[in-house]
Amino acid sequence: MDVIELDDPTDAQIREWHGVLTAVHAADPAGDPAPEPERTAAGLLGAEPGSRQRLWAVADGDRMLAVAALRLPGEPGADRPAEIDVRVRPGWRRRGLGARLLAVAAEGLRADGRSSVIAQVLAGTPAVPFLESHGFECVLTLKGMLLQLDEVSPERVARLVAEGPRGYRLVRWRGVVPDEHADALAHAKTAMADLAEYEGTPWDAHRVREMAEVVAKRGDELYTVAALAGDAIAGFTEVVVPADAAGRAAQYDTAVAPEHRGRRLGLWVKAAMLQWLAAERPEVREIETDNAGDNAHMIAVNEELGFRVERESREYQAAVSALPTAG
Ligand SMILES: CC(C)(COP(=O)(O)OP(=O)(O)OC[C@H]1O[C@@H](n2cnc3c(N)ncnc32)[C@H](O)[C@@H]1OP(=O)(O)O)[C@@H](O)C(=O)NCCC(=O)NCCS
């Protein structure tokens, strides 16, 4: 069995890769919808803008047994962590395939001048001992929450929107932020201090636009609702509706700037988002969100809106110098 690198995946290789994802999903159901073949193909054929990726597989003849994708945001040597995802067919685990792919990916990280790498995994799955035995440490715990929209009363949402705090006004946009709000949005995103520090990259207008373009390039639609205090964004929330929505939308960032906290702005922008989506995208039946386990305020806001905890995931990080070498 060899480790092969996929520079330009063929249709057959994309099908094999998708087969591995499907088998892994069936064995470790996370409450997520099953992977879609089109999405797998799009992900393999092009990295997200502003990012490069390298792909490897362990194959027995034409059949893939395990796959690994390494996402490299920014230029080679950029001071941003890369992201690794390794998946091994359930019947082929504990034979060192995952470790082989990780070692090959570690060489890729060194070749790209990276100093750290992250992985997001579900708590309570084999990924935890796998990563912990390879130099990774847990840096963040995330609570995956789900809101069933048919359980949300439109009257209650309308009341929450009407009861917004004085001195603020709501604005909303689809896709890339309008120029007049771009700097203010970058400033507000920096208010998500925990995540910003952890990612190590400050937000600016360019990065805010780049993130929205990444979503659009995938064919997904980004919705943003913000509360303005004068020209400043005091708080905002973002939801992405995937192209093949299948009824589930994803909560992206929500933040309230420190000087505006304690006025229920988080609840206000989120309620306004629910109202907008109900009118604009009635096919959306549920919204999923990940919250840092120690973010009690955000979790409380979500619970007030009716979100329920579904699963716990963890972000792991390793210094590339701590990773095993291939060979
Ligand atoms: C996590 C995963 C990639 C591990 O793949 P694998 O090929 O079984 O891992 P390896 O055989 O290379 O294991 C290497 C070491 O990791 C640890 N490990 C892996 N799975 C483990 C488990 N279920 N329980 C305890 N330790 C485990 C062990 O130390 C193991 O060495 P050992 O077998 O000599 O004891 C695989 O279980 C998987 O695909 N899970 C689902 C997808 C996922 O969560 N991926 C992680 C994203 S990075």
XYZ file of C-alpha atoms and ligand atoms in Angstrom:
375
model
C 0.000 0.000 0.000
C 1.403 3.309 -1.074
C 0.840 6.886 -0.082
C 0.034 8.808 -3.256
C -0.260 12.541 -3.710
C -3.201 13.822 -5.761
C -2.059 16.902 -7.692
C -4.915 16.938 -10.113
C -7.499 14.372 -8.962
C -9.217 12.322 -11.668
C -12.961 11.582 -11.604
C -12.239 8.048 -10.386
C -10.027 9.371 -7.583
C -12.694 11.873 -6.551
C -15.234 9.014 -6.378
C -12.852 6.938 -4.252
C -12.159 9.877 -1.956
C -15.886 10.463 -1.572
C -16.310 6.768 -0.775
C -13.898 7.156 2.154
C -15.770 10.241 3.448
C -19.107 8.422 3.186
C -17.815 5.336 5.014
C -16.312 7.481 7.784
C -19.534 9.476 8.108
C -21.591 6.293 8.401
C -19.289 5.003 11.155
C -18.969 8.253 13.134
C -22.305 10.019 12.653
C -22.062 13.506 14.060
C -25.613 14.557 13.397
C -24.275 16.183 10.235
C -25.885 15.544 6.867
C -24.007 12.942 4.794
C -21.291 14.363 2.520
C -22.511 15.387 -0.960
C -20.525 14.158 -3.995
C -20.593 17.596 -5.655
C -19.181 19.227 -2.540
C -16.406 16.637 -2.288
C -15.523 17.226 -5.947
C -15.545 21.009 -5.592
C -13.355 20.780 -2.484
C -10.813 18.523 -4.189
C -10.651 20.391 -7.491
C -9.944 23.833 -6.096
C -8.622 25.249 -2.869
C -10.487 28.177 -1.384
C -9.234 31.558 -2.630
C -6.301 32.798 -0.587
C -5.418 29.227 0.270
C -3.602 26.232 -1.226
C -4.122 22.590 -0.452
C -2.278 19.284 -0.731
C -4.038 15.930 -0.886
C -2.745 12.453 -0.136
C -4.298 8.993 -0.005
C -3.259 5.516 1.038
C -4.376 3.268 -1.819
C -4.501 -0.461 -2.340
C -4.495 -0.541 -6.145
C -7.262 1.849 -7.191
C -9.088 1.603 -3.896
C -8.474 4.354 -1.374
C -8.308 3.260 2.250
C -7.448 6.570 3.884
C -7.201 10.215 2.819
C -5.612 13.400 4.123
C -6.187 17.017 3.108
C -3.878 19.815 4.201
C -5.138 23.370 3.808
C -2.469 26.062 3.642
C -3.976 29.533 4.050
C -1.943 32.490 2.742
C 1.511 32.401 1.177
C 4.178 29.790 1.974
C 5.649 30.606 5.358
C 2.575 32.634 6.376
C 2.198 33.017 10.100
C -1.166 31.241 10.085
C -1.831 27.681 11.150
C -2.495 25.145 8.416
C -5.458 22.769 8.769
C -5.248 19.012 8.541
C -7.995 16.446 8.054
C -7.223 12.707 8.045
C -9.864 10.039 7.442
C -9.398 6.294 7.513
C -11.989 3.716 6.427
C -13.465 2.115 9.558
C -12.278 -1.384 8.582
C -8.687 -0.158 8.146
C -8.077 1.613 11.433
C -5.337 0.935 13.996
C -2.934 -0.204 11.289
C -0.912 2.972 11.194
C -2.507 4.457 8.048
C -3.560 7.645 9.833
C -0.078 8.010 11.296
C 1.537 7.532 7.874
C -0.618 10.254 6.343
C 0.085 12.585 9.233
C 3.840 12.078 8.795
C 3.600 12.837 5.064
C 1.493 15.920 5.776
C 4.095 16.995 8.360
C 6.715 16.973 5.576
C 4.319 19.123 3.530
C 4.031 21.541 6.442
C 7.810 21.790 6.776
C 8.210 22.296 3.040
C 5.696 25.153 3.239
C 7.501 26.809 6.146
C 4.590 26.427 8.563
C 5.063 26.451 12.293
C 1.691 25.100 13.429
C -1.284 23.060 12.308
C -4.821 22.664 13.639
C -7.521 19.996 13.363
C -11.162 20.061 14.380
C -12.537 16.764 15.680
C -15.486 15.396 17.630
C -15.034 14.770 21.350
C -15.263 11.099 22.268
C -14.059 9.787 18.871
C -10.792 7.990 17.971
C -9.470 11.290 16.600
C -8.813 12.453 20.175
C -6.305 9.725 21.189
C -4.917 9.764 17.630
C -4.035 13.465 17.752
C -2.969 13.424 21.398
C -0.495 10.635 20.662
C 1.008 12.722 17.849
C 1.939 15.974 19.565
C -1.416 17.803 19.318
C -2.990 19.648 22.251
C -6.583 20.718 22.714
C -6.764 24.535 22.415
C -10.520 25.027 22.217
C -13.677 23.110 23.087
C -16.717 23.844 20.956
C -20.349 23.095 21.700
C -22.264 22.241 18.550
C -25.825 23.588 18.896
C -28.832 23.232 16.625
C -31.959 25.383 16.282
C -35.079 23.818 14.729
C -36.812 26.766 13.105
C -40.295 25.250 13.270
C -39.941 25.352 17.067
C -39.357 29.105 17.033
C -42.428 31.327 17.399
C -42.482 34.105 14.768
C -44.377 36.326 17.228
C -41.640 35.958 19.816
C -38.961 36.731 17.230
C -40.902 39.806 16.082
C -41.150 40.972 19.703
C -37.409 40.505 20.286
C -36.658 42.525 17.150
C -39.114 45.290 18.153
C -37.610 45.458 21.667
C -34.141 46.415 20.403
C -32.086 48.738 22.623
C -32.309 52.498 22.086
C -29.531 54.293 20.241
C -28.824 51.482 17.774
C -30.148 50.667 14.322
C -30.127 47.453 12.321
C -28.524 47.075 8.883
C -28.191 43.910 6.829
C -26.521 42.749 3.641
C -26.036 39.655 1.556
C -22.547 38.556 0.450
C -19.571 40.918 0.656
C -19.875 43.774 3.150
C -20.783 47.156 1.594
C -17.738 49.462 1.477
C -19.177 51.881 4.048
C -19.230 49.143 6.714
C -16.051 47.210 5.792
C -13.629 48.801 8.296
C -16.287 48.792 11.015
C -16.931 45.082 10.453
C -13.221 44.274 10.646
C -13.071 46.219 13.902
C -16.082 44.326 15.289
C -14.564 40.973 14.274
C -11.473 41.819 16.265
C -13.849 41.954 19.251
C -14.073 38.186 19.030
C -10.835 38.283 20.997
C -10.627 34.597 21.886
C -10.744 33.412 18.308
C -8.695 36.275 16.866
C -5.858 35.688 19.314
C -5.938 32.012 18.686
C -5.812 32.416 14.921
C -3.058 34.943 15.332
C -4.213 37.093 12.417
C -5.855 40.497 12.862
C -8.979 41.257 10.861
C -8.891 44.060 8.316
C -11.257 45.132 5.534
C -9.355 42.953 3.043
C -9.669 39.784 5.132
C -13.361 40.470 5.795
C -14.001 40.707 2.030
C -11.827 37.665 1.341
C -13.872 35.556 3.763
C -17.145 36.573 2.053
C -15.640 35.816 -1.371
C -14.637 32.333 -0.215
C -18.261 31.640 0.735
C -19.577 33.019 -2.589
C -17.061 31.005 -4.619
C -18.434 27.829 -3.036
C -21.861 28.919 -4.279
C -23.088 29.502 -0.735
C -24.831 32.648 0.451
C -23.660 34.747 3.399
C -26.216 36.808 5.320
C -25.107 39.457 7.799
C -27.159 41.521 10.258
C -25.413 44.289 12.212
C -26.401 46.760 14.918
C -24.912 50.202 14.271
C -24.050 52.837 16.869
C -23.419 55.823 14.610
C -21.041 54.414 11.972
C -19.577 51.771 14.280
C -20.737 48.177 14.260
C -21.650 47.459 17.880
C -22.637 43.870 17.154
C -23.242 41.566 14.214
C -24.189 38.039 13.277
C -23.526 35.990 10.123
C -25.359 32.948 8.741
C -24.356 30.965 5.649
C -26.967 29.135 3.593
C -25.233 26.438 1.535
C -26.061 26.180 -2.179
C -27.430 22.659 -1.703
C -28.981 23.860 1.552
C -30.841 20.610 2.326
C -32.594 22.708 4.948
C -29.588 23.389 7.146
C -27.820 26.745 7.454
C -24.652 27.431 9.422
C -24.114 30.169 11.957
C -20.800 31.912 11.317
C -19.485 34.691 13.556
C -21.498 36.650 16.080
C -19.840 39.320 18.195
C -20.671 42.357 20.290
C -17.914 44.942 20.864
C -16.870 45.074 24.551
C -18.178 48.612 25.131
C -21.646 47.601 23.874
C -22.063 44.362 25.836
C -24.844 43.775 28.368
C -27.580 45.405 26.246
C -28.933 42.250 24.630
C -27.485 43.271 21.249
C -26.443 39.672 20.524
C -30.004 38.466 21.002
C -31.312 41.399 18.933
C -29.156 40.808 15.832
C -29.775 37.069 15.986
C -33.559 37.548 16.257
C -33.418 39.962 13.278
C -31.469 37.303 11.351
C -34.150 34.670 12.064
C -36.840 37.042 10.843
C -34.902 37.836 7.662
C -34.170 34.187 6.868
C -37.789 33.172 7.454
C -38.851 35.714 4.822
C -35.950 35.252 2.404
C -35.037 31.561 2.703
C -38.112 29.695 3.966
C -36.526 26.363 2.924
C -34.032 26.689 5.780
C -35.359 24.402 8.558
C -32.471 24.485 11.009
C -29.342 26.437 11.914
C -26.211 24.884 13.385
C -23.586 26.721 15.375
C -20.344 26.002 17.222
C -19.616 27.977 20.375
C -16.447 28.049 22.433
C -17.245 25.949 25.506
C -16.264 28.838 27.812
C -18.383 31.415 25.971
C -21.228 31.327 28.489
C -22.863 34.535 27.176
C -23.147 33.315 23.591
C -24.413 29.905 24.706
C -27.025 31.630 26.908
C -28.176 33.798 23.974
C -28.455 30.719 21.781
C -30.386 28.794 24.425
C -32.773 31.740 24.807
C -33.462 31.534 21.069
C -34.067 27.770 21.329
C -30.701 26.287 20.223
C -29.878 22.950 21.889
C -26.487 21.356 22.438
C -26.007 18.481 19.998
C -22.347 17.550 20.223
C -18.992 18.695 21.498
C -16.036 19.194 19.225
C -12.483 20.219 19.902
C -9.826 22.201 18.122
C -6.402 20.618 18.387
C -3.147 22.340 17.568
C 0.418 21.069 17.164
C 3.728 22.770 16.604
C 5.091 21.348 13.360
C 8.346 20.693 15.201
C 6.409 18.271 17.478
C 5.064 16.195 14.581
C 6.559 12.870 13.534
C 8.799 12.674 10.479
C 8.053 10.387 7.529
C 10.126 7.339 6.785
C -8.526 9.342 13.823
C -8.188 8.405 12.657
C -7.725 9.252 11.471
C -7.042 7.478 13.114
O -6.618 6.680 12.026
P -5.886 5.262 12.220
O -5.325 4.882 10.906
O -6.784 4.323 12.916
O -4.714 5.659 13.228
P -3.327 4.867 13.429
O -3.535 3.410 13.245
O -2.292 5.519 12.591
O -3.087 5.161 14.971
C -1.909 5.758 15.440
C -2.019 5.887 16.959
O -3.077 6.792 17.302
C -3.728 6.321 18.516
N -5.092 5.901 18.217
C -5.711 5.885 17.018
N -6.983 5.457 17.150
C -7.175 5.180 18.449
C -8.282 4.712 19.203
N -9.441 4.395 18.606
N -8.137 4.554 20.538
C -6.967 4.836 21.149
N -5.869 5.292 20.487
C -5.977 5.463 19.157
C -2.887 5.137 18.979
O -1.844 5.654 19.770
C -2.368 4.610 17.664
O -1.210 3.811 17.816
P -1.360 2.248 18.165
O -2.384 1.669 17.242
O 0.019 1.712 17.922
O -1.797 2.180 19.591
C -9.406 7.518 12.287
O -9.933 6.917 13.443
C -10.505 8.276 11.568
O -10.517 8.362 10.352
N -11.464 8.850 12.331
C -12.578 9.602 11.752
C -12.175 10.915 11.123
C -11.495 11.843 12.095
O -12.012 12.151 13.158
N -10.316 12.321 11.719
C -9.501 13.165 12.530
C -9.321 14.491 11.888
S -7.624 14.932 11.907
